[in-house]
């Protein structure tokens, strides 16, 4: 029997719908080239444009818009016309930015909504015809790999294995990642993922299982049902982690739910990436915050700085997924000092690192340590 391919191995050639022309290495630092990374999720459309620098890469432009591409997908099994129209409009704005910045090397990925929708392939064709953006609908394993690659520099190299979690719009990925000491990192070596799981629940898909207009008792019951939805796959993954001989993990979270809740816990009046990215939040008050927000009405949540009307309906589903994760892997003892490290970086940064490494942006050293705004 042939050996099974490693789902986390970097692809050896540009995937379908990628506009990446080649993956070759150049012999020296390519100072002038500009790279793009587009991540179309179930809820958001995000773009980063960056240039390589001697100590990482420098972001020169960005775009982010809530498009709710997966709205109604759980029930209908298809992307709605309104959701596709919103998304194409956002992608057209991305295409304009890519052209204006003269980006020649880019990768544009789509995740759970396009994977799940019956009309996903037709939507991908429409996007290309109307915007020129070629979407690569990636599997969950590639999504997990890119998320880890984008944020792994925040893992403590002297700590235990890291449980990296990415709470998305249509799915959530959890990865057990081996820490790598800086001196042990090879030329272009990626962090080693020991095990992983993809849950079929994200903030959009889980939120749509429950009505939003509920009284206090109804909100408590709905939150309990959300917790039960994610319980079985998380319990199974916890058993698998134990089978690896791992009894303790360091926690690292990425994407909108954890960055939003970190902002609230930090008491910020508005979102500030400089204060959020890389911060450490105590797990016990974070868990308490999840449950407090879950008990509030939509109007009450909308008045919280850094949540606002855009996230007021979906944040409770994110809280439920985070609550379930913390309840299984974090100590309930406030004196333990256990923290969650927060990453405002992920798939897009992982794409940029991959593109720049394979294009030889940092020369033969393979050095790719940082991200700079």
Coordinates of C-alpha atoms in Angstrom, one line a residue:
X1 CA 0.0 0.0 0.0
X2 CA 1.3 3.4 -0.9
X3 CA 2.1 5.8 2.0
X4 CA -0.6 8.3 2.7
X5 CA 0.3 11.9 1.8
X6 CA 1.0 14.2 4.7
X7 CA -2.0 16.7 4.7
X8 CA 0.3 19.4 6.2
X9 CA 3.1 19.0 3.7
X10 CA 3.5 22.2 1.7
X11 CA 2.1 21.7 -1.8
X12 CA 4.8 21.1 -4.4
X13 CA 3.1 23.2 -7.1
X14 CA 0.6 26.0 -7.3
X15 CA -2.8 24.7 -6.5
X16 CA -5.8 25.1 -8.8
X17 CA -7.2 28.7 -8.9
X18 CA -3.9 30.1 -7.6
X19 CA -2.4 33.0 -9.4
X20 CA 1.1 32.0 -8.1
X21 CA 3.3 31.7 -11.2
X22 CA 6.1 29.7 -9.7
X23 CA 7.6 28.5 -6.4
X24 CA 11.3 28.7 -7.2
X25 CA 14.0 30.1 -4.9
X26 CA 16.0 33.1 -5.9
X27 CA 19.6 33.5 -4.6
X28 CA 19.1 36.8 -2.8
X29 CA 16.7 39.1 -1.0
X30 CA 14.1 40.3 -3.5
X31 CA 13.5 43.8 -2.1
X32 CA 11.1 45.2 -4.7
X33 CA 8.5 42.4 -5.2
X34 CA 5.1 42.8 -3.6
X35 CA 3.0 39.8 -2.5
X36 CA -0.7 39.4 -1.8
X37 CA -2.7 37.0 0.4
X38 CA -6.5 36.9 0.3
X39 CA -8.6 34.9 2.8
X40 CA -12.3 34.5 2.0
X41 CA -14.0 33.0 4.9
X42 CA -17.6 32.3 5.8
X43 CA -18.0 35.7 7.5
X44 CA -15.1 37.9 6.4
X45 CA -13.1 38.8 3.3
X46 CA -9.5 39.8 4.2
X47 CA -6.6 40.9 2.1
X48 CA -2.9 41.6 3.0
X49 CA -0.4 43.1 0.7
X50 CA 3.2 43.0 1.8
X51 CA 6.9 43.3 0.8
X52 CA 9.7 41.3 2.2
X53 CA 12.1 42.9 4.6
X54 CA 15.4 41.8 6.1
X55 CA 13.6 40.9 9.4
X56 CA 10.3 39.6 8.0
X57 CA 7.8 41.4 5.9
X58 CA 6.2 44.8 5.9
X59 CA 2.4 45.2 5.3
X60 CA 1.8 47.9 2.8
X61 CA -1.9 47.6 2.3
X62 CA -4.9 45.7 3.8
X63 CA -8.6 45.2 3.4
X64 CA -11.2 43.6 5.6
X65 CA -15.0 43.5 5.2
X66 CA -17.7 41.4 6.8
X67 CA -19.5 39.8 3.9
X68 CA -21.4 36.9 5.6
X69 CA -20.9 34.7 2.6
X70 CA -22.2 31.7 4.6
X71 CA -25.4 33.3 5.7
X72 CA -28.2 30.8 5.5
X73 CA -25.9 28.1 4.2
X74 CA -26.6 25.6 7.1
X75 CA -30.3 25.5 6.1
X76 CA -30.2 25.9 2.4
X77 CA -26.9 24.1 1.5
X78 CA -26.2 26.9 -1.0
X79 CA -24.8 30.4 -1.1
X80 CA -27.5 32.9 -1.3
X81 CA -27.6 35.5 -4.2
X82 CA -27.4 38.4 -1.7
X83 CA -24.4 36.9 0.1
X84 CA -22.6 36.2 -3.2
X85 CA -23.3 39.8 -4.4
X86 CA -21.9 41.3 -1.2
X87 CA -18.8 39.1 -1.5
X88 CA -18.2 39.8 -5.2
X89 CA -18.3 43.5 -4.4
X90 CA -15.7 43.1 -1.7
X91 CA -13.5 41.0 -3.9
X92 CA -13.7 43.6 -6.6
X93 CA -12.3 46.1 -4.1
X94 CA -9.5 43.6 -3.3
X95 CA -8.8 43.2 -7.1
X96 CA -8.5 47.0 -7.4
X97 CA -6.0 47.1 -4.5
X98 CA -3.9 44.3 -5.9
X99 CA -3.7 46.1 -9.3
X100 CA -3.0 49.5 -7.8
X101 CA -0.1 48.0 -5.7
X102 CA 1.2 46.1 -8.8
X103 CA 1.1 42.7 -6.9
X104 CA 2.5 40.0 -9.2
X105 CA 2.6 37.1 -6.8
X106 CA -0.5 36.2 -4.8
X107 CA -2.6 33.4 -3.4
X108 CA -6.4 33.7 -2.8
X109 CA -8.0 31.1 -0.7
X110 CA -11.6 30.3 0.2
X111 CA -12.6 28.1 3.1
X112 CA -15.6 26.4 4.7
X113 CA -18.5 28.2 3.0
X114 CA -17.2 27.5 -0.5
X115 CA -16.2 23.9 0.6
X116 CA -19.7 23.2 1.8
X117 CA -22.0 25.0 -0.6
X118 CA -23.5 23.1 -3.5
X119 CA -23.0 26.1 -5.7
X120 CA -19.5 26.8 -4.5
X121 CA -17.7 25.9 -7.8
X122 CA -20.1 28.1 -9.7
X123 CA -19.4 31.0 -7.3
X124 CA -15.7 30.6 -7.8
X125 CA -16.2 30.8 -11.6
X126 CA -18.3 33.9 -11.2
X127 CA -15.6 35.6 -9.0
X128 CA -13.0 34.9 -11.6
X129 CA -15.1 36.2 -14.5
X130 CA -16.2 39.4 -12.7
X131 CA -13.0 40.3 -10.7
X132 CA -10.1 38.3 -12.2
X133 CA -9.4 36.8 -8.8
X134 CA -8.8 33.0 -8.9
X135 CA -10.0 31.5 -5.7
X136 CA -8.4 28.3 -4.4
X137 CA -10.9 26.4 -2.3
X138 CA -8.6 24.8 0.2
X139 CA -9.2 21.7 2.4
X140 CA -9.4 22.0 6.2
X141 CA -5.9 20.5 6.6
X142 CA -4.4 23.3 4.5
X143 CA -6.4 25.9 6.4
X144 CA -5.0 24.6 9.6
X145 CA -1.4 24.5 8.2
X146 CA -1.6 28.1 7.1
X147 CA -3.1 29.3 10.3
X148 CA -0.2 27.7 12.3
X149 CA 2.4 29.0 9.9
X150 CA 1.0 32.5 10.3
X151 CA 1.1 32.6 14.1
X152 CA 3.6 30.0 15.3
X153 CA 6.3 32.6 16.2
X154 CA 4.1 33.4 19.3
X155 CA 4.6 29.8 20.6
X156 CA 6.9 29.7 23.6
X157 CA 9.8 27.5 22.3
X158 CA 10.6 26.4 25.9
X159 CA 7.0 25.5 26.8
X160 CA 4.9 22.3 26.3
X161 CA 3.2 21.6 22.9
X162 CA 0.9 24.4 21.9
X163 CA -2.9 24.0 21.3
X164 CA -3.5 26.5 18.5
X165 CA -7.1 27.2 17.8
X166 CA -8.7 29.2 15.0
X167 CA -12.4 29.9 15.5
X168 CA -13.7 30.7 12.1
X169 CA -17.1 31.5 10.5
X170 CA -18.1 28.1 9.2
X171 CA -15.6 25.8 10.9
X172 CA -13.0 25.9 13.7
X173 CA -9.6 24.2 13.6
X174 CA -7.5 23.0 16.6
X175 CA -3.9 22.0 16.1
X176 CA -1.5 20.4 18.5
X177 CA 1.9 21.9 17.6
X178 CA 5.4 21.0 18.7
X179 CA 7.4 24.0 19.9
X180 CA 10.6 24.6 18.0
X181 CA 13.6 26.3 19.5
X182 CA 14.9 29.2 17.3
X183 CA 18.3 27.5 16.9
X184 CA 16.7 24.3 15.7
X185 CA 14.7 25.9 12.9
X186 CA 16.0 24.7 9.6
X187 CA 16.0 26.6 6.3
X188 CA 12.3 27.2 5.6
X189 CA 11.2 24.5 8.1
X190 CA 7.6 24.6 9.2
X191 CA 6.3 23.9 12.7
X192 CA 5.4 20.3 13.2
X193 CA 1.7 19.6 13.7
X194 CA 1.3 16.6 15.9
X195 CA -2.5 16.2 15.5
X196 CA -5.4 18.4 14.5
X197 CA -9.2 18.5 14.2
X198 CA -11.7 20.6 12.2
X199 CA -15.0 21.2 13.8
X200 CA -18.0 21.8 11.5
X201 CA -18.9 24.8 13.7
X202 CA -17.9 28.4 13.5
X203 CA -19.5 31.6 14.6
X204 CA -21.9 31.8 11.7
X205 CA -22.8 28.1 11.4
X206 CA -23.3 27.7 15.2
X207 CA -25.2 31.0 15.6
X208 CA -27.7 30.0 13.0
X209 CA -28.7 27.0 15.1
X210 CA -30.3 29.3 17.6
X211 CA -32.7 32.3 17.4
X212 CA -31.2 35.7 18.5
X213 CA -34.3 37.3 20.1
X214 CA -34.6 35.5 23.4
X215 CA -35.2 36.4 27.0
X216 CA -32.6 35.7 29.7
X217 CA -33.7 32.1 30.3
X218 CA -33.8 31.4 26.6
X219 CA -30.3 32.8 26.1
X220 CA -28.9 30.5 28.9
X221 CA -30.6 27.5 27.3
X222 CA -29.4 28.4 23.8
X223 CA -25.8 28.8 25.1
X224 CA -26.0 25.4 26.7
X225 CA -27.1 23.9 23.5
X226 CA -24.2 25.5 21.6
X227 CA -21.8 24.1 24.1
X228 CA -23.2 20.6 23.6
X229 CA -22.9 20.9 19.8
X230 CA -19.1 21.2 20.1
X231 CA -18.6 18.9 23.1
X232 CA -18.3 15.5 21.4
X233 CA -15.5 16.4 18.8
X234 CA -13.6 18.3 21.4
X235 CA -13.7 15.4 23.9
X236 CA -12.5 13.1 21.2
X237 CA -9.6 15.4 20.4
X238 CA -8.7 15.7 24.0
X239 CA -8.4 11.9 24.2
X240 CA -6.2 11.9 21.1
X241 CA -3.9 14.6 22.7
X242 CA -3.6 12.5 25.8
X243 CA -2.7 9.5 23.6
X244 CA 0.3 11.5 22.4
X245 CA 1.5 11.6 26.0
X246 CA 0.7 15.4 26.3
X247 CA -0.7 16.3 29.7
X248 CA -0.2 20.1 29.5
X249 CA -0.5 22.6 26.6
X250 CA 0.1 26.2 26.0
X251 CA -2.9 27.9 24.5
X252 CA -2.7 30.2 21.4
X253 CA -5.8 31.6 19.7
X254 CA -6.2 33.3 16.4
X255 CA -9.0 35.1 14.4
X256 CA -11.9 37.3 15.3
X257 CA -13.4 35.8 18.4
X258 CA -10.3 35.7 20.5
X259 CA -9.0 39.1 19.3
X260 CA -12.4 40.7 20.0
X261 CA -12.7 39.2 23.5
X262 CA -9.1 40.1 24.3
X263 CA -9.9 43.7 23.4
X264 CA -12.9 43.7 25.7
X265 CA -10.9 42.1 28.5
X266 CA -8.1 44.7 28.0
X267 CA -10.7 47.5 28.3
X268 CA -9.9 49.0 25.0
X269 CA -12.2 51.7 23.6
X270 CA -11.5 50.7 20.1
X271 CA -9.6 47.8 18.5
X272 CA -5.8 48.3 18.5
X273 CA -3.8 45.5 16.9
X274 CA -0.6 46.7 18.6
X275 CA -2.0 46.0 22.0
X276 CA -3.9 42.8 21.0
X277 CA -1.4 40.8 18.9
X278 CA 0.8 38.8 21.1
X279 CA -0.9 39.7 24.4
X280 CA -1.5 37.2 27.1
X281 CA -5.0 37.0 28.7
X282 CA -5.7 35.1 31.9
X283 CA -7.9 32.1 31.2
X284 CA -10.2 32.4 34.2
X285 CA -11.5 35.9 33.6
X286 CA -11.7 35.2 29.9
X287 CA -14.0 32.3 30.6
X288 CA -16.1 34.4 32.9
X289 CA -16.3 37.1 30.1
X290 CA -17.6 34.5 27.6
X291 CA -20.4 33.5 30.0
X292 CA -21.3 37.1 30.8
X293 CA -21.6 38.1 27.2
X294 CA -23.7 35.0 26.5
X295 CA -26.2 36.2 29.1
X296 CA -26.6 39.6 27.5
X297 CA -29.1 40.7 24.9
X298 CA -28.1 41.7 21.4
X299 CA -28.6 45.3 22.2
X300 CA -26.4 45.1 25.4
X301 CA -23.6 43.3 23.4
X302 CA -23.8 45.9 20.7
X303 CA -23.0 48.7 23.2
X304 CA -19.7 47.0 24.2
X305 CA -16.6 48.6 22.8
X306 CA -14.8 46.4 20.3
X307 CA -18.0 44.3 19.8
X308 CA -20.5 46.7 18.4
X309 CA -23.5 46.0 16.1
X310 CA -21.4 44.1 13.5
X311 CA -20.4 41.3 16.0
X312 CA -23.2 41.5 18.5
X313 CA -25.2 38.6 17.0
X314 CA -22.3 36.2 16.2
X315 CA -20.0 36.8 19.3
X316 CA -22.0 34.4 21.5
X317 CA -21.4 31.5 19.2
X318 CA -17.7 32.3 19.3
X319 CA -17.9 32.6 23.1
X320 CA -19.4 29.1 23.3
X321 CA -16.6 27.5 21.2
X322 CA -14.0 29.3 23.2
X323 CA -15.7 28.3 26.5
X324 CA -15.7 24.7 25.4
X325 CA -12.0 24.9 24.6
X326 CA -11.0 26.6 27.8
X327 CA -13.2 24.3 29.9
X328 CA -11.2 21.3 28.6
X329 CA -7.6 22.6 28.4
X330 CA -7.3 25.5 30.9
X331 CA -7.2 25.4 34.7
X332 CA -10.3 26.7 36.6
X333 CA -7.9 27.9 39.4
X334 CA -7.5 31.7 39.2
X335 CA -4.2 31.4 41.0
X336 CA -2.7 29.2 38.3
X337 CA -1.7 32.1 36.2
X338 CA -2.6 30.2 33.0
X339 CA -3.0 32.4 30.0
X340 CA -4.1 32.3 26.4
X341 CA -1.7 34.0 23.9
X342 CA -3.6 36.0 21.3
X343 CA -2.6 36.3 17.7
X344 CA -4.0 38.9 15.3
X345 CA -2.4 36.9 12.5
X346 CA -3.1 33.7 10.8
X347 CA -4.0 32.4 7.3
X348 CA -3.0 35.5 5.4
X349 CA 0.3 35.7 7.2
X350 CA 0.9 32.0 6.6
X351 CA 0.2 32.5 2.9
X352 CA 2.7 35.5 2.7
X353 CA 5.4 33.5 4.5
X354 CA 4.9 30.6 2.1
X355 CA 5.0 32.7 -1.0
X356 CA 8.0 34.7 0.1
X357 CA 9.9 31.6 1.2
X358 CA 9.3 29.8 -2.1
X359 CA 10.1 32.8 -4.1
X360 CA 13.4 33.1 -2.3
X361 CA 12.5 36.5 -0.8
X362 CA 14.9 36.1 2.1
X363 CA 17.7 34.5 0.1
X364 CA 19.3 31.2 1.2
X365 CA 18.9 31.8 4.9
X366 CA 15.2 31.2 5.0
X367 CA 14.8 33.8 7.7
X368 CA 11.2 34.8 8.1
X369 CA 10.8 35.9 11.7
X370 CA 8.4 38.8 11.9
X371 CA 5.5 40.8 10.6
X372 CA 5.6 44.6 10.6
X373 CA 2.8 47.0 10.0

